[in-house]
PDB file of C-alpha atoms in Angstrom:
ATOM      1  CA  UNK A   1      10.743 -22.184  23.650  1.00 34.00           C
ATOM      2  CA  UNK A   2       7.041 -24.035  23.563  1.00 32.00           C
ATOM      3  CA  UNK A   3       7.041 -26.803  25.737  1.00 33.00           C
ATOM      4  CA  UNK A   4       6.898 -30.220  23.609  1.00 33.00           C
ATOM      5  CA  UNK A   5       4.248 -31.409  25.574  1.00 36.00           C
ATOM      6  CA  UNK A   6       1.880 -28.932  24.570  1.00 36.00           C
ATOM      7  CA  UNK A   7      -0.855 -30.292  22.554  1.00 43.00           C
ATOM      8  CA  UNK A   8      -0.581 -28.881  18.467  1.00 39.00           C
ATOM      9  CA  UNK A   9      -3.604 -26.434  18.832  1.00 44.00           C
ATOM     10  CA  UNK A  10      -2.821 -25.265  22.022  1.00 44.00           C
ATOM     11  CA  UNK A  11       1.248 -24.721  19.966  1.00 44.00           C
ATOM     12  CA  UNK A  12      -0.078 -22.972  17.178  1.00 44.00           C
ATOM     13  CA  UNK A  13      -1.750 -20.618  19.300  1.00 45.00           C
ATOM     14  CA  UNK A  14       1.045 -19.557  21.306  1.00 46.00           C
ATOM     15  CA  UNK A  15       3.276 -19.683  18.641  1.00 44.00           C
ATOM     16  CA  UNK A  16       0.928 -17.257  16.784  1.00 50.00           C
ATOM     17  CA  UNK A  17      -0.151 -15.151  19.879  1.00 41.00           C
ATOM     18  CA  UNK A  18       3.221 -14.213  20.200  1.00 43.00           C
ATOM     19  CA  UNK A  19       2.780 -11.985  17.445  1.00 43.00           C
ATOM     20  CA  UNK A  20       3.413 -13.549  14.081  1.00 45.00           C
ATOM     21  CA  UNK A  21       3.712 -11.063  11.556  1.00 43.00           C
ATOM     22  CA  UNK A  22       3.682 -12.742   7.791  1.00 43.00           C
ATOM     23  CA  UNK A  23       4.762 -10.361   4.915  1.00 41.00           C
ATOM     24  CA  UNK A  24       4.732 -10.498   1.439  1.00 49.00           C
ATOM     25  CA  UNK A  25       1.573 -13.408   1.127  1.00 57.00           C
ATOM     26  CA  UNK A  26       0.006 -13.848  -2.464  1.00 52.00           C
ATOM     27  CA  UNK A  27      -2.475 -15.615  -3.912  1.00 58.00           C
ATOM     28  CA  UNK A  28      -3.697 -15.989  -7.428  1.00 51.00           C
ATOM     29  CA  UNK A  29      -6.882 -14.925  -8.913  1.00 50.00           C
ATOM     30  CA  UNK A  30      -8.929 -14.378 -12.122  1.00 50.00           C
ATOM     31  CA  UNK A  31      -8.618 -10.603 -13.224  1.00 47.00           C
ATOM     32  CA  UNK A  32     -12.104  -9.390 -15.048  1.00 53.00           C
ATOM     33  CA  UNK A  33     -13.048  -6.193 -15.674  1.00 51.00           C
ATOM     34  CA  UNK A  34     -13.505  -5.158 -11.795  1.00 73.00           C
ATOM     35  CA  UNK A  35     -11.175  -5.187  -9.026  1.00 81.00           C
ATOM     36  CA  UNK A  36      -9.764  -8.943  -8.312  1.00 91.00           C
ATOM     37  CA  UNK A  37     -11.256 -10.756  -5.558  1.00 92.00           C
ATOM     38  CA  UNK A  38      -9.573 -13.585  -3.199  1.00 94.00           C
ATOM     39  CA  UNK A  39     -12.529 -16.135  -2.251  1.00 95.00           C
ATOM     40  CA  UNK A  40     -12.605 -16.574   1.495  1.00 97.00           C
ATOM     41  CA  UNK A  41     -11.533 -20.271   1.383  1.00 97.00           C
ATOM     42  CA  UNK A  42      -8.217 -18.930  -0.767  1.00 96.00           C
ATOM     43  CA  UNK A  43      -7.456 -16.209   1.772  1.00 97.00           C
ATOM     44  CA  UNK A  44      -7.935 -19.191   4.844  1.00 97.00           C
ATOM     45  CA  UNK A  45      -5.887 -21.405   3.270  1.00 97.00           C
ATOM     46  CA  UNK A  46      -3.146 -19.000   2.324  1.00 96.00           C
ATOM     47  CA  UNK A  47      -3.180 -17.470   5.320  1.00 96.00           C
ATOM     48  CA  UNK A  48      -2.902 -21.643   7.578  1.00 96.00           C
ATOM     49  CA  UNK A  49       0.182 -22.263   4.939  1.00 95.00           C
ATOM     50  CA  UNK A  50       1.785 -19.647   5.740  1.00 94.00           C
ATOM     51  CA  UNK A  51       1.096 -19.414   9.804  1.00 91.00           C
ATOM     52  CA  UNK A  52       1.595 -23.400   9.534  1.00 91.00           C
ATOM     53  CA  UNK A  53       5.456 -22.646   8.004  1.00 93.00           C
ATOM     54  CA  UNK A  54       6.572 -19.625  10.043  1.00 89.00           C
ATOM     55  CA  UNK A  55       5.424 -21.473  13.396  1.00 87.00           C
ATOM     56  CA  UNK A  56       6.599 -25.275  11.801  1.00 89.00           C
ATOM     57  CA  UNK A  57       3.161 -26.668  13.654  1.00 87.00           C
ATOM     58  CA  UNK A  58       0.727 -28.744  11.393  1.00 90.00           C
ATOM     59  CA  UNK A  59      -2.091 -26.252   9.435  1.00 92.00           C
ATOM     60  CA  UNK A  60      -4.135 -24.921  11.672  1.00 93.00           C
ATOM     61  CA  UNK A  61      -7.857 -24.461  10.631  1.00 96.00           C
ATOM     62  CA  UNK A  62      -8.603 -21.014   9.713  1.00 97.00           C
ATOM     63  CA  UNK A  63     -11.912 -19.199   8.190  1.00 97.00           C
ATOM     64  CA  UNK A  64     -12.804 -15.898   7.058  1.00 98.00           C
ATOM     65  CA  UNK A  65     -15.584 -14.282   6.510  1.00 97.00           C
ATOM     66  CA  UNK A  66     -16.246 -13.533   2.980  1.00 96.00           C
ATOM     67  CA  UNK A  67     -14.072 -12.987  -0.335  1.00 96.00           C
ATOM     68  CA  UNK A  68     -11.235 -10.262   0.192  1.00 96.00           C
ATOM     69  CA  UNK A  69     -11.417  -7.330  -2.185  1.00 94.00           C
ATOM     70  CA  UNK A  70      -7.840  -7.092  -4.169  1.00 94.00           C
ATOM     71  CA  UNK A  71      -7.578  -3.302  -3.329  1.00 94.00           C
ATOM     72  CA  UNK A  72      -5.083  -1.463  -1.146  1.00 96.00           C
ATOM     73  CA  UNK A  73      -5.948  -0.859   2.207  1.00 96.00           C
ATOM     74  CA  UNK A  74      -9.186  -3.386   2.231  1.00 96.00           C
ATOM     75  CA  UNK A  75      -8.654  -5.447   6.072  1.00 97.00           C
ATOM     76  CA  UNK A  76     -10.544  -8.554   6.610  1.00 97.00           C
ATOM     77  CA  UNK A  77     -10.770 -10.373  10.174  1.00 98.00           C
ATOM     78  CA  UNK A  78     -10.621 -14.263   9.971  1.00 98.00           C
ATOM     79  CA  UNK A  79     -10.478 -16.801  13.171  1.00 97.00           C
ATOM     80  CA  UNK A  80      -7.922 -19.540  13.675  1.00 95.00           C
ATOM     81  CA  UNK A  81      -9.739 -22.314  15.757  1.00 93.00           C
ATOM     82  CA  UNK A  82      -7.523 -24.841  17.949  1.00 87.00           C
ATOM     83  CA  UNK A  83      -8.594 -28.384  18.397  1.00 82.00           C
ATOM     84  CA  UNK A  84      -9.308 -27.574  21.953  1.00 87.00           C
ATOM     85  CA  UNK A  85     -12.012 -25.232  20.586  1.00 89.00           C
ATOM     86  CA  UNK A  86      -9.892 -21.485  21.496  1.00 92.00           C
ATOM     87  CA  UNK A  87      -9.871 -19.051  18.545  1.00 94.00           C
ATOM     88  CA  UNK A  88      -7.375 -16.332  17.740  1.00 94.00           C
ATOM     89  CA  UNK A  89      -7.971 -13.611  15.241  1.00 96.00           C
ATOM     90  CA  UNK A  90      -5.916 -12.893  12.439  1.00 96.00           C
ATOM     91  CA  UNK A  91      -5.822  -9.226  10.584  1.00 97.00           C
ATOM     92  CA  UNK A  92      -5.556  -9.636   6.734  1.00 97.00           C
ATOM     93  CA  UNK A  93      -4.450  -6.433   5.121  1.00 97.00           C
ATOM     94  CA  UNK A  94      -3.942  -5.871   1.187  1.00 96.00           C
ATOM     95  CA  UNK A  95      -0.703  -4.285   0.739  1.00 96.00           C
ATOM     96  CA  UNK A  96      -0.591  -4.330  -3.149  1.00 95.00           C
ATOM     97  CA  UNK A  97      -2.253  -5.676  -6.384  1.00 94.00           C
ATOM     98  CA  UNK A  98       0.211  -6.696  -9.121  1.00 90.00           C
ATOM     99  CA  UNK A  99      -1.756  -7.929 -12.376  1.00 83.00           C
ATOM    100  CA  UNK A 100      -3.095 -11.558 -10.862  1.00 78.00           C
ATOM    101  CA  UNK A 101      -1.283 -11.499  -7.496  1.00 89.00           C
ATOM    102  CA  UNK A 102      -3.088  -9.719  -4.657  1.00 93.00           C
ATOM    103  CA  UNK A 103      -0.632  -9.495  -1.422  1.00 94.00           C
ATOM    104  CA  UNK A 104      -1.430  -9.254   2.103  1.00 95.00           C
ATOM    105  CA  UNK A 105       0.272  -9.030   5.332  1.00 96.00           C
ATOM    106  CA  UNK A 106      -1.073 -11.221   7.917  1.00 95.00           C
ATOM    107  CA  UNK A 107      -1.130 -10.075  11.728  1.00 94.00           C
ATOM    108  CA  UNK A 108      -2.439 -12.594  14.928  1.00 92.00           C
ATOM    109  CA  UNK A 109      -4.343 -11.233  18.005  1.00 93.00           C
ATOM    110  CA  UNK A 110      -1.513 -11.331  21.022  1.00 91.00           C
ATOM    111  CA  UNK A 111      -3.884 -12.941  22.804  1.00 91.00           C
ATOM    112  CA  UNK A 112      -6.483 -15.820  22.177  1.00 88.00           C
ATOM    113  CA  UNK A 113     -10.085 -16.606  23.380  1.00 89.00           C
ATOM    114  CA  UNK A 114     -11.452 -19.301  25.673  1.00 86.00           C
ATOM    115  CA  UNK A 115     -13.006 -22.710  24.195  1.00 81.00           C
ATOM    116  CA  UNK A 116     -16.944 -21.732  24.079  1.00 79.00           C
ATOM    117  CA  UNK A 117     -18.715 -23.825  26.579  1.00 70.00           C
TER     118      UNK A 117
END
């Protein structure tokens, strides 16, 4: 159990370095002619919500670092950022497309990285 002392960053990111594993995360997006596309800020938010309900902490500020392709098998990096400054990655894998819906599983770094000075 996380001791209730622990400031909310410094929760989320043991929470999530214990090896959250989200399945089953959609999003929306506008389907054109090529292959559907998840803007960065979509696939940051998503992935906070859904970090920010399995670890039932406050949303934790994520970024990415571009627009995630909607095709099987694309991974994209992004970096959860405490308020004491330490980061933790977070693996973003596309697991399917269904007509508007692109799902991902999400996967957090088992360990995070120190507060730059």
């Amino acid at each position: 159990m996380l001791n209730a002392r622990m400031p909310t960053a410094a929760s989320v990111l043991a929470a999530v370095a214990a090896g959250a594993l989200l399945l089953g995360c959609s999003a929306h997006v506008e389907v054109g002619t090529s292959a559907p596309k998840l803007s960065a800020d979509k696939v940051a938010d998503t992935v906070a919500q859904k970090l920010a309900a399995t670890t039932g902490q406050p949303k934790p500020h994520v970024t990415c670092p571009g627009d995630l392709d909607g095709k099987v098998g694309t991974t994209m990096r992004c970096t959860l950022t405490g308020s004491d400054g330490r980061t933790l990655g977070v693996t973003v894998d596309v697991t399917s497309v269904s007509g508007n819906n692109v799902n991902f599983d999400i996967k957090a770094d088992d360990k995070s990285s120190p507060a730059p000075n």
